[in-house]
Short mmCIF file of C-alpha atoms in Angstrom, two decimals:
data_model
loop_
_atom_site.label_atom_id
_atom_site.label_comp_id
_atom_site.label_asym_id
_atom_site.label_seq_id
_atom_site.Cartn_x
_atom_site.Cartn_y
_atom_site.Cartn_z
CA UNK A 1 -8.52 17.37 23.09
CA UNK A 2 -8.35 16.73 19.42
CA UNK A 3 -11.01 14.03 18.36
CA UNK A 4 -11.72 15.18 14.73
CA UNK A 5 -9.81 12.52 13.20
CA UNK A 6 -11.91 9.78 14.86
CA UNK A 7 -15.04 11.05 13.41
CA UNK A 8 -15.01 11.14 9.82
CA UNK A 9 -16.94 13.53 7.70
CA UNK A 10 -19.23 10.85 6.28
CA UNK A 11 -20.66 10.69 2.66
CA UNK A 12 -23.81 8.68 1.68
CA UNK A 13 -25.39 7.98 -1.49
CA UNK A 14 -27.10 5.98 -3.97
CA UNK A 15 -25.87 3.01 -5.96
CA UNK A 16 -26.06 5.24 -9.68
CA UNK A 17 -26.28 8.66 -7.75
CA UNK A 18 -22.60 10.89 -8.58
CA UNK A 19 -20.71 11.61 -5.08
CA UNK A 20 -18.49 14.86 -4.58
CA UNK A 21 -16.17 14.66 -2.23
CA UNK A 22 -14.34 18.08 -1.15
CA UNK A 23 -11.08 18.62 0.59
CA UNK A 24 -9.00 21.71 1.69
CA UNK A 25 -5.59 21.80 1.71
CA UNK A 26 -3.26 24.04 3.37
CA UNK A 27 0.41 24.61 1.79
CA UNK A 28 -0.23 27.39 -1.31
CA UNK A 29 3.14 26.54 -2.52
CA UNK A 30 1.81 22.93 -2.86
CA UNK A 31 2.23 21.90 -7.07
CA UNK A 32 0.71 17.99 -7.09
CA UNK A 33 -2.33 16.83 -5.71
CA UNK A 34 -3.67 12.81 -5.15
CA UNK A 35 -7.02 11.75 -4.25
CA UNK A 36 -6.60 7.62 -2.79
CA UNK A 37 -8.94 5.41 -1.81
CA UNK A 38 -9.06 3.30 1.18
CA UNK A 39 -10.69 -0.05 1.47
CA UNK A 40 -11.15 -1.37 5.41
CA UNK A 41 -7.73 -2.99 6.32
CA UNK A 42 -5.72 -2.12 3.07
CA UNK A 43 -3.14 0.51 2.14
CA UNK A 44 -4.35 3.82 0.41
CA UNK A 45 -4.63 2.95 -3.38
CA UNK A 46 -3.85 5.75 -5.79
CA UNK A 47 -6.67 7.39 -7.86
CA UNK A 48 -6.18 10.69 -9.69
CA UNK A 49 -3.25 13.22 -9.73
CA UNK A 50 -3.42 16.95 -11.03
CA UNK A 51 -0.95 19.64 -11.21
CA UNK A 52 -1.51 22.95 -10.04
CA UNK A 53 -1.18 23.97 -13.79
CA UNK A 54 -4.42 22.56 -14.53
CA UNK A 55 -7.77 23.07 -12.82
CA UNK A 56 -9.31 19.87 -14.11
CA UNK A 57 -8.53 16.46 -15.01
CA UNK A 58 -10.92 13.25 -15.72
CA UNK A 59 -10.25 9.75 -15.49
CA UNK A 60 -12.62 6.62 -15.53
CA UNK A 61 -15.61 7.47 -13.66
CA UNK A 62 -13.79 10.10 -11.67
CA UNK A 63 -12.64 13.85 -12.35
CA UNK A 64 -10.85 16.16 -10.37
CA UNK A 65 -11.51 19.85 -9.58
CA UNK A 66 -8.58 22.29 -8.57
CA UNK A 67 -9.32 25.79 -7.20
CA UNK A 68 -5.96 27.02 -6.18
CA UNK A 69 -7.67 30.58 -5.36
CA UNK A 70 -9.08 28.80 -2.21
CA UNK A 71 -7.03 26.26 -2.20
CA UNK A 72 -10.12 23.46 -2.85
CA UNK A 73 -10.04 20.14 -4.51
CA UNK A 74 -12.64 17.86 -5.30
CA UNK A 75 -12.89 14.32 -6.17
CA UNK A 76 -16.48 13.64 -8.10
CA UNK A 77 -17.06 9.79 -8.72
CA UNK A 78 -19.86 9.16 -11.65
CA UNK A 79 -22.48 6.39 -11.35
CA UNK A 80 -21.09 5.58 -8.37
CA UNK A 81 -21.21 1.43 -7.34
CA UNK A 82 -21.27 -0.44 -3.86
CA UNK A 83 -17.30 -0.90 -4.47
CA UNK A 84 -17.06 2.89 -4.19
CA UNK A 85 -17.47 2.57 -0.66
CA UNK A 86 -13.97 3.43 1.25
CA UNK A 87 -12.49 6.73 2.94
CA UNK A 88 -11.10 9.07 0.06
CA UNK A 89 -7.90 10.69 1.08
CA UNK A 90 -6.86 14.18 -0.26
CA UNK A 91 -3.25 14.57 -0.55
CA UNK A 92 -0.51 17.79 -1.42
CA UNK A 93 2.83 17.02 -2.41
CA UNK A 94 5.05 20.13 -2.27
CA UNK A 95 8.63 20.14 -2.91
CA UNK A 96 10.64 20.72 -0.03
CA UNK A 97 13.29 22.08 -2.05
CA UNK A 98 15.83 19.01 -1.67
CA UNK A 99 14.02 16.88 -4.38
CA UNK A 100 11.92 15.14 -1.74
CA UNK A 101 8.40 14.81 -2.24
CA UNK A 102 6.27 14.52 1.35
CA UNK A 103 2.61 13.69 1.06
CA UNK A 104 0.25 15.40 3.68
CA UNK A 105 -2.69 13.96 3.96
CA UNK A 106 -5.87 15.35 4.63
CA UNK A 107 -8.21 14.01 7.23
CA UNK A 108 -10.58 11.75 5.20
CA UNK A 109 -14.27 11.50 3.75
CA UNK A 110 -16.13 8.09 4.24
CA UNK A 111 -18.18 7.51 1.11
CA UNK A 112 -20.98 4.82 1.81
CA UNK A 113 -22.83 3.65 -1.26
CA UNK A 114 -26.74 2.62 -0.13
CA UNK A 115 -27.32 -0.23 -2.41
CA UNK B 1 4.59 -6.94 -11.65
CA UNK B 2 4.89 -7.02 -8.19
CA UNK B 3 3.48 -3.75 -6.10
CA UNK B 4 4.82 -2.68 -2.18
CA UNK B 5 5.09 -5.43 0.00
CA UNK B 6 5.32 -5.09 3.41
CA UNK B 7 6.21 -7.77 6.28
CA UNK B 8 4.49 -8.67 8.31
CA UNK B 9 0.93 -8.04 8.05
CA UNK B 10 0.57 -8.24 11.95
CA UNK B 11 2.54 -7.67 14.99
CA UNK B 12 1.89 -7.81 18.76
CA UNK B 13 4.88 -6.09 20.88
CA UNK B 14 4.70 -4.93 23.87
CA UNK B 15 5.83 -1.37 25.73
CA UNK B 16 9.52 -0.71 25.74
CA UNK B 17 10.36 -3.62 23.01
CA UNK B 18 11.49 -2.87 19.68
CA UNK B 19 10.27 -3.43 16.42
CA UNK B 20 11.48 -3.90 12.59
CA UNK B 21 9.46 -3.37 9.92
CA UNK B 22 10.22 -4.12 6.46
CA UNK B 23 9.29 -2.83 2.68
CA UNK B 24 9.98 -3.83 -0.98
CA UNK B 25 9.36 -0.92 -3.18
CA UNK B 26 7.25 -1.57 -6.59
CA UNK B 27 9.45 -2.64 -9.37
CA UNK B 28 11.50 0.13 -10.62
CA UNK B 29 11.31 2.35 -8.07
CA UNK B 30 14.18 3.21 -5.98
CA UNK B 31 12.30 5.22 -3.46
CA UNK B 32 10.68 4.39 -0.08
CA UNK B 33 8.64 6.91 2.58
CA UNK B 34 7.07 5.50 5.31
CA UNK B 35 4.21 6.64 6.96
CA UNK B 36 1.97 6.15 10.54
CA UNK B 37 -1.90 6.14 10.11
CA UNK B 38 -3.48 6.18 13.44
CA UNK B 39 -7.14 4.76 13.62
CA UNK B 40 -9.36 7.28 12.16
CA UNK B 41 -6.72 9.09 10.74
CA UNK B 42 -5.07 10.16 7.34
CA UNK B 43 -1.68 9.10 7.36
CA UNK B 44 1.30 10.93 8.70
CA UNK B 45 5.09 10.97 7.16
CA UNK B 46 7.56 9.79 9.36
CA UNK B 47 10.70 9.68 6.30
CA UNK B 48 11.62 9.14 3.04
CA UNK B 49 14.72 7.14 1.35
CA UNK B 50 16.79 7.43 -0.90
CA UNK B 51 20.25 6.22 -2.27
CA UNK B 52 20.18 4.55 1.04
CA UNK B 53 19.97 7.49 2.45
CA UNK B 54 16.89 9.48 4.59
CA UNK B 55 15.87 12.53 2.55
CA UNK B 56 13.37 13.87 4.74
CA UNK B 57 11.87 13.67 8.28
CA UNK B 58 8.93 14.32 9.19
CA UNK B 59 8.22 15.07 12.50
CA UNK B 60 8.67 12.04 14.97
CA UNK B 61 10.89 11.22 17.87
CA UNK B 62 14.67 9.37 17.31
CA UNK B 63 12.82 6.37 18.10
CA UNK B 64 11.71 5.80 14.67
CA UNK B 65 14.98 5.12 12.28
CA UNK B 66 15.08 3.20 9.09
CA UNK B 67 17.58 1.96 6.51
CA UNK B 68 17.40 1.46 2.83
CA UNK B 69 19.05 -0.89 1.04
CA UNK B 70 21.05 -1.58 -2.48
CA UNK B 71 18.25 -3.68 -3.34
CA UNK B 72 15.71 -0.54 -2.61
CA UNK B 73 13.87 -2.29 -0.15
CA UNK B 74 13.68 -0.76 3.61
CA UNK B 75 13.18 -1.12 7.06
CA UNK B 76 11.37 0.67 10.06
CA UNK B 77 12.43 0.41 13.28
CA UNK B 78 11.37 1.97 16.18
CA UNK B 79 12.83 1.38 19.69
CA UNK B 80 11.35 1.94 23.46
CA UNK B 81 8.16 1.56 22.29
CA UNK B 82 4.87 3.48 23.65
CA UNK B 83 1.01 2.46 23.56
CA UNK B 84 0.72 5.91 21.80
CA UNK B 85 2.83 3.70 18.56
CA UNK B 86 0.10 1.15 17.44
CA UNK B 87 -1.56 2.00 14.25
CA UNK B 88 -1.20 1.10 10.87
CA UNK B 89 2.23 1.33 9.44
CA UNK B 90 2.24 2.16 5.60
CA UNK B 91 5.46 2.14 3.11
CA UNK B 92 4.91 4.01 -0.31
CA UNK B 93 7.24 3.74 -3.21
CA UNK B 94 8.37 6.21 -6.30
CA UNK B 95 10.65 6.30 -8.62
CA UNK B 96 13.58 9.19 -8.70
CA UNK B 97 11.42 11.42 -10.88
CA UNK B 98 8.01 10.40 -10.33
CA UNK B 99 5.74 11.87 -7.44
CA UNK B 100 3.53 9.46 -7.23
CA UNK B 101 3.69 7.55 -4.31
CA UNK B 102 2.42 3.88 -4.29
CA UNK B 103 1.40 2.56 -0.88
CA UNK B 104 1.70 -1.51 0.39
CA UNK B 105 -0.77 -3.08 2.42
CA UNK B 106 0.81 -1.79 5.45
CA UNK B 107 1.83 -3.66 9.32
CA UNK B 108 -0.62 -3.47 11.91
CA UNK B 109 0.96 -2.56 14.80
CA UNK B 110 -0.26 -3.34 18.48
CA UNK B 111 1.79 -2.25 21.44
CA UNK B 112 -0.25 -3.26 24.83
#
């Protein structure tokens, strides 16, 4: 059966070391993207958005990459610290057409930051 | 100002009870989704309200029904309940014209 989602694709790096994390996403029709962070025991907490008008868009520490040609996103964290450490969440938000906006989610990278 | 709450943090039920879950939005918002994340997993949509209304389903059984309302805040209940139903339960809040979606703590759920 399906066991992918209990086996994370796992990152590790080094305290002051950048960390890319890459996610694929599946609806082409798809116009807003959010990368969220994850902390053991605590709801997802929100990131950086882009629109599929842009390709790139930087925030503190973190920038966002949009390739809509292969449908590719990618979350790079600068300098990255010990409280980097979570499971980053890719998510699409397309329209469904009634004004509604579902998020699907992908299946999460586990970034571990060796001290 | 206050971000999602959800109550409570924990439950314990057991299969074939029901459960209520409940959500206040962030301030100014007047929309609520809820979601299921098993363990190991990325989250999955189960609905969204709005105007006290559900906007969109995703796909789960009848089971899982919810309410909204005037105040924003929302409820999840789901009925007959299976060991296949513990996991995390998360609310996330907008507002009308916004996207993004701001999650709570979430419920643990454990159904044994």
């Amino acid at each position: 059966g399906e066991s992918v989602g209990l086996h994370l694709p796992t990152l590790s790096v080094q305290e002051g070391d950048n960390s890319i994390i890459n996610c694929a996403y599946s609806n082409s029709a798809s116009d807003y993207f959010i990368w969220y962070k994850q902390e053991s025991g605590k709801g997802p907490q929100f990131i950086i958005d882009i629109r599929s008008n842009m390709d790139k868009r930087q925030g503190q520490r973190v920038t966002v990459l949009l390739n809509k040609t292969v449908k590719h996103l990618s979350l790079q964290i600068a300098a990255t610290q010990p409280g980097d450490s979570a499971v980053y969440f890719c998510a699409e938000n397309g329209d469904s057409g009634a004004g509604s906006y579902q998020l699907t989610f992908g299946k999460g990278t586990k970034l571990s930051v060796i001290p | 100002d206050a971000g999602v709450t959800q109550s409570p943090t924990h439950l314990i039920k057991t299969r074939g009870q029901q459960v209520t879950l409940r959500c206040s939005p962030k301030s100014g918002h007047d929309t609520v989704s809820w979601y299921q994340q098993a363990l190991g997993q990325g989250p999955q949509f189960i609905f969204q309200y709005y105007e006290e209304e559900e906007r969109q389903r995703g796909n789960f059984p009848d089971r899982f029904s919810g309410h909204q309302f005037p105040n924003y805040s929302s409820e999840l209940n789901v009925n007959a309940l299976l060991l296949g139903d513990s996991a995390l339960y998360l609310c996330a809040s907008n507002s009308g014209r916004g996207e993004t979606q701001y999650f709570g703590p979430g419920t643990r759920l454990l159904v044994l």
